[in-house]
Tab-separated table of C-alpha atoms in Angstrom:
chain	number	residue	atom	x	y	z
K	1	UNK	CA	58.998	28.291	-104.161
K	2	UNK	CA	55.695	29.298	-105.721
K	3	UNK	CA	55.109	33.029	-105.480
K	4	UNK	CA	52.187	33.220	-103.111
K	5	UNK	CA	51.794	35.825	-100.404
K	6	UNK	CA	49.027	36.311	-97.895
K	7	UNK	CA	48.171	39.436	-95.966
K	8	UNK	CA	47.869	40.050	-93.163
K	9	UNK	CA	49.830	37.189	-91.625
K	10	UNK	CA	48.228	37.698	-88.233
K	11	UNK	CA	45.041	39.453	-87.264
K	12	UNK	CA	43.002	39.836	-84.117
K	13	UNK	CA	39.504	41.180	-84.535
K	14	UNK	CA	36.307	41.463	-82.575
K	15	UNK	CA	33.117	39.510	-83.086
K	16	UNK	CA	30.836	41.192	-85.588
K	17	UNK	CA	33.491	43.116	-87.489
K	18	UNK	CA	34.198	42.546	-91.187
K	19	UNK	CA	37.545	41.047	-92.131
K	20	UNK	CA	39.212	40.655	-95.528
K	21	UNK	CA	42.170	38.413	-96.176
K	22	UNK	CA	44.202	38.784	-99.330
K	23	UNK	CA	46.034	36.196	-101.395
K	24	UNK	CA	48.415	37.353	-104.109
K	25	UNK	CA	50.215	35.129	-106.621
K	26	UNK	CA	52.866	35.815	-109.212
K	27	UNK	CA	52.586	32.440	-110.993
K	28	UNK	CA	49.658	33.342	-113.264
K	29	UNK	CA	47.836	30.160	-112.211
K	30	UNK	CA	44.176	30.024	-113.096
K	31	UNK	CA	42.952	28.193	-110.002
K	32	UNK	CA	43.009	29.658	-106.498
K	33	UNK	CA	41.665	28.298	-103.225
K	34	UNK	CA	40.942	29.334	-99.677
K	35	UNK	CA	41.188	26.749	-96.876
K	36	UNK	CA	40.889	26.893	-93.149
K	37	UNK	CA	42.945	24.690	-90.852
K	38	UNK	CA	41.635	23.621	-87.467
K	39	UNK	CA	42.972	20.964	-85.082
K	40	UNK	CA	41.491	17.555	-85.819
K	41	UNK	CA	40.126	18.614	-89.202
K	42	UNK	CA	43.133	19.055	-91.419
K	43	UNK	CA	42.411	21.601	-94.145
K	44	UNK	CA	38.904	22.274	-95.352
K	45	UNK	CA	38.014	24.100	-98.544
K	46	UNK	CA	36.066	27.333	-98.109
K	47	UNK	CA	35.830	28.722	-101.648
K	48	UNK	CA	37.756	28.436	-104.857
K	49	UNK	CA	38.153	30.339	-108.089
K	50	UNK	CA	38.612	28.976	-111.602
K	51	UNK	CA	39.172	32.333	-113.257
K	52	UNK	CA	38.628	36.056	-112.930
K	53	UNK	CA	35.152	36.622	-111.509
K	54	UNK	CA	34.533	32.834	-111.475
K	55	UNK	CA	34.173	31.383	-108.000
K	56	UNK	CA	32.386	28.523	-106.292
K	57	UNK	CA	31.696	27.216	-102.823
K	58	UNK	CA	33.658	24.596	-100.986
K	59	UNK	CA	32.915	22.343	-98.047
K	60	UNK	CA	32.679	25.076	-95.383
K	61	UNK	CA	31.552	28.229	-97.197
K	62	UNK	CA	28.913	29.530	-94.771
K	63	UNK	CA	29.869	32.941	-93.389
K	64	UNK	CA	32.479	33.590	-96.071
K	65	UNK	CA	32.515	35.334	-99.424
K	66	UNK	CA	35.231	35.691	-102.027
K	67	UNK	CA	36.122	37.859	-104.958
K	68	UNK	CA	38.611	37.694	-107.767
K	69	UNK	CA	38.880	40.772	-109.943
K	70	UNK	CA	42.397	40.021	-111.202
K	71	UNK	CA	44.207	36.786	-111.954
K	72	UNK	CA	46.752	37.419	-109.231
K	73	UNK	CA	44.456	38.351	-106.345
K	74	UNK	CA	41.881	36.298	-104.453
K	75	UNK	CA	40.123	37.907	-101.500
K	76	UNK	CA	38.349	36.143	-98.662
K	77	UNK	CA	35.846	38.187	-96.666
K	78	UNK	CA	34.195	37.421	-93.369
K	79	UNK	CA	31.231	39.784	-93.419
K	80	UNK	CA	30.669	39.584	-89.671
K	81	UNK	CA	33.353	37.601	-87.907
K	82	UNK	CA	32.396	35.035	-85.274
K	83	UNK	CA	34.545	33.194	-82.741
K	84	UNK	CA	34.036	29.955	-84.695
K	85	UNK	CA	35.981	31.551	-87.535
K	86	UNK	CA	39.131	31.730	-85.428
K	87	UNK	CA	41.479	29.617	-87.496
K	88	UNK	CA	44.523	29.554	-89.720
K	89	UNK	CA	43.617	30.416	-93.298
K	90	UNK	CA	45.624	29.151	-96.236
K	91	UNK	CA	45.489	30.262	-99.818
K	92	UNK	CA	46.549	27.810	-102.521
K	93	UNK	CA	47.051	27.933	-106.275
K	94	UNK	CA	47.143	25.320	-108.989
K	95	UNK	CA	47.667	25.139	-112.733
K	96	UNK	CA	44.842	22.632	-113.097
K	97	UNK	CA	42.495	20.672	-110.806
K	98	UNK	CA	43.407	17.303	-112.224
K	99	UNK	CA	45.990	14.600	-112.382
K	100	UNK	CA	49.271	15.225	-110.629
K	101	UNK	CA	48.846	19.000	-110.513
K	102	UNK	CA	49.424	19.736	-106.877
K	103	UNK	CA	48.281	22.790	-105.015
K	104	UNK	CA	50.897	25.250	-103.832
K	105	UNK	CA	50.153	26.910	-100.539
K	106	UNK	CA	50.774	30.348	-99.180
K	107	UNK	CA	52.289	30.938	-95.724
K	108	UNK	CA	48.913	31.189	-93.959
K	109	UNK	CA	47.069	33.855	-91.976
K	110	UNK	CA	46.315	33.320	-88.317
K	111	UNK	CA	42.985	34.960	-87.497
K	112	UNK	CA	41.694	35.326	-83.962
K	113	UNK	CA	38.153	36.533	-83.363
K	114	UNK	CA	37.572	37.683	-79.783
Z	1	UNK	CA	31.404	10.738	-94.466
Z	2	UNK	CA	35.100	11.078	-93.842
Z	3	UNK	CA	36.890	10.523	-97.121
Z	4	UNK	CA	40.429	10.546	-95.798
Z	5	UNK	CA	41.418	8.921	-92.524
Z	6	UNK	CA	44.732	9.226	-90.762
Z	7	UNK	CA	44.486	7.067	-87.666
Z	8	UNK	CA	47.793	8.039	-86.054
Z	9	UNK	CA	47.577	11.429	-84.334
Z	10	UNK	CA	51.240	11.159	-83.362
Z	11	UNK	CA	54.210	8.987	-84.263
Z	12	UNK	CA	57.764	8.736	-82.991
Z	13	UNK	CA	60.742	7.406	-84.901
Z	14	UNK	CA	64.425	7.146	-84.152
Z	15	UNK	CA	66.741	9.140	-86.379
Z	16	UNK	CA	67.978	7.146	-89.407
Z	17	UNK	CA	65.143	4.617	-89.148
Z	18	UNK	CA	62.208	4.268	-91.542
Z	19	UNK	CA	58.667	5.198	-90.599
Z	20	UNK	CA	55.267	4.563	-92.167
Z	21	UNK	CA	52.419	7.046	-91.852
Z	22	UNK	CA	49.004	5.556	-92.515
Z	23	UNK	CA	46.299	6.930	-94.778
Z	24	UNK	CA	43.084	5.266	-95.857
Z	25	UNK	CA	40.546	6.773	-98.193
Z	26	UNK	CA	36.994	6.243	-99.341
Z	27	UNK	CA	35.786	6.793	-102.875
Z	28	UNK	CA	33.666	5.081	-105.482
Z	29	UNK	CA	35.269	6.984	-108.329
Z	30	UNK	CA	37.781	4.839	-110.239
Z	31	UNK	CA	39.815	7.949	-111.057
Z	32	UNK	CA	41.437	9.800	-108.191
Z	33	UNK	CA	44.709	11.232	-107.006
Z	34	UNK	CA	46.389	10.995	-103.635
Z	35	UNK	CA	48.771	13.602	-102.252
Z	36	UNK	CA	50.975	13.919	-99.204
Z	37	UNK	CA	51.941	17.261	-97.714
Z	38	UNK	CA	54.353	18.151	-94.920
Z	39	UNK	CA	53.744	21.018	-92.518
Z	40	UNK	CA	56.748	21.900	-90.350
Z	41	UNK	CA	56.389	23.976	-87.218
Z	42	UNK	CA	56.921	27.108	-89.324
Z	43	UNK	CA	53.465	26.484	-90.785
Z	44	UNK	CA	53.897	26.247	-94.538
Z	45	UNK	CA	52.432	23.335	-96.495
Z	46	UNK	CA	54.983	21.493	-98.611
Z	47	UNK	CA	53.977	19.035	-101.317
Z	48	UNK	CA	55.824	15.714	-101.025
Z	49	UNK	CA	54.458	13.060	-103.350
Z	50	UNK	CA	51.577	12.138	-105.653
Z	51	UNK	CA	49.955	8.827	-106.612
Z	52	UNK	CA	47.344	8.463	-109.314
Z	53	UNK	CA	44.760	5.701	-109.098
Z	54	UNK	CA	45.806	4.306	-112.468
Z	55	UNK	CA	49.527	4.444	-111.787
Z	56	UNK	CA	51.006	0.984	-112.046
Z	57	UNK	CA	53.930	1.637	-109.753
Z	58	UNK	CA	54.186	3.114	-106.310
Z	59	UNK	CA	55.351	6.712	-106.358
Z	60	UNK	CA	58.792	7.599	-105.028
Z	61	UNK	CA	60.473	10.955	-104.426
Z	62	UNK	CA	63.866	10.746	-102.815
Z	63	UNK	CA	63.418	9.401	-99.276
Z	64	UNK	CA	59.641	9.426	-99.655
Z	65	UNK	CA	57.674	6.563	-101.125
Z	66	UNK	CA	54.015	5.804	-101.229
Z	67	UNK	CA	52.809	2.307	-100.397
Z	68	UNK	CA	49.685	2.258	-102.543
Z	69	UNK	CA	47.331	-0.657	-101.916
Z	70	UNK	CA	44.331	0.017	-104.107
Z	71	UNK	CA	42.173	-2.900	-102.970
Z	72	UNK	CA	42.608	-1.857	-99.343
Z	73	UNK	CA	42.165	1.832	-100.238
Z	74	UNK	CA	45.323	2.769	-98.436
Z	75	UNK	CA	48.112	5.136	-99.421
Z	76	UNK	CA	50.713	5.039	-96.703
Z	77	UNK	CA	53.715	7.357	-96.757
Z	78	UNK	CA	57.064	5.742	-96.059
Z	79	UNK	CA	59.963	7.952	-95.030
Z	80	UNK	CA	63.308	6.196	-95.129
Z	81	UNK	CA	66.377	7.174	-93.094
Z	82	UNK	CA	64.505	9.686	-90.951
Z	83	UNK	CA	66.162	12.999	-90.214
Z	84	UNK	CA	65.514	15.488	-87.438
Z	85	UNK	CA	64.125	17.862	-90.050
Z	86	UNK	CA	61.388	15.370	-90.841
Z	87	UNK	CA	59.655	16.263	-87.586
Z	88	UNK	CA	56.407	17.861	-88.751
Z	89	UNK	CA	52.704	17.319	-89.366
Z	90	UNK	CA	51.947	15.181	-92.388
Z	91	UNK	CA	48.678	15.367	-94.285
Z	92	UNK	CA	47.211	12.932	-96.745
Z	93	UNK	CA	44.794	14.353	-99.329
Z	94	UNK	CA	42.634	13.043	-102.140
Z	95	UNK	CA	41.096	14.558	-105.235
Z	96	UNK	CA	38.366	12.459	-106.817
Z	97	UNK	CA	37.648	12.261	-110.498
Z	98	UNK	CA	39.040	14.644	-113.063
Z	99	UNK	CA	38.792	18.411	-113.186
Z	100	UNK	CA	37.785	18.583	-109.533
Z	101	UNK	CA	38.691	21.517	-107.343
Z	102	UNK	CA	37.590	19.807	-104.132
Z	103	UNK	CA	40.647	18.285	-102.486
Z	104	UNK	CA	39.933	16.576	-99.175
Z	105	UNK	CA	42.516	16.366	-96.418
Z	106	UNK	CA	42.972	14.021	-93.508
Z	107	UNK	CA	43.386	15.281	-89.954
Z	108	UNK	CA	47.127	14.768	-90.069
Z	109	UNK	CA	49.826	12.838	-88.214
Z	110	UNK	CA	52.454	14.559	-86.117
Z	111	UNK	CA	55.816	12.873	-86.610
Z	112	UNK	CA	58.602	13.389	-84.122
Z	113	UNK	CA	62.095	12.191	-84.970
Z	114	UNK	CA	64.224	11.388	-81.928
Z	115	UNK	CA	68.001	11.862	-82.012
């Protein structure tokens, strides 16, 4: 199994509060991703990183920011959480965004915004 | 526009039988890759199989095979000899072009294997 951990695994927070989710990898992969999973939508890309301090937006980036100060850590921040951000969040890593290089996923974080 | 479509929200199959999970995709890029992932009830995403648009043969991985019909833009997953442990959500995904970080997923199909 790829060495990917996510913390916390579960979180309940109130509307308007800031939330930071952490993804940590031990594989030294250059590419890291944050997805959200909602019923009927599969997984949707929020942000991704192609190196330390190099990030870009995905399909559903509004309301989210990311940071990557070290190869192994990729943080996802909800500056002011809203109920629409209640979801399961997955981190993924990849050696390269091409060909048969698949993405390896972390265990997920279930976030509930009340 | 939806790039990946999985039209079967749920499927049932008898243990030891084969089952086909449908996936159609939409792209104008001649270079793309198709992936299937399994998500059991425990929640993790497990990579199953990959098919490249230029691959001449259909991909196979153990009991999993991909029925790739390029002209129809379909990439159906075939699971042979179903097992109870195959009960899970299955997601089809596509990455267009080369050096592209944007992988698009379908909504998924929930497969239930009956004993």
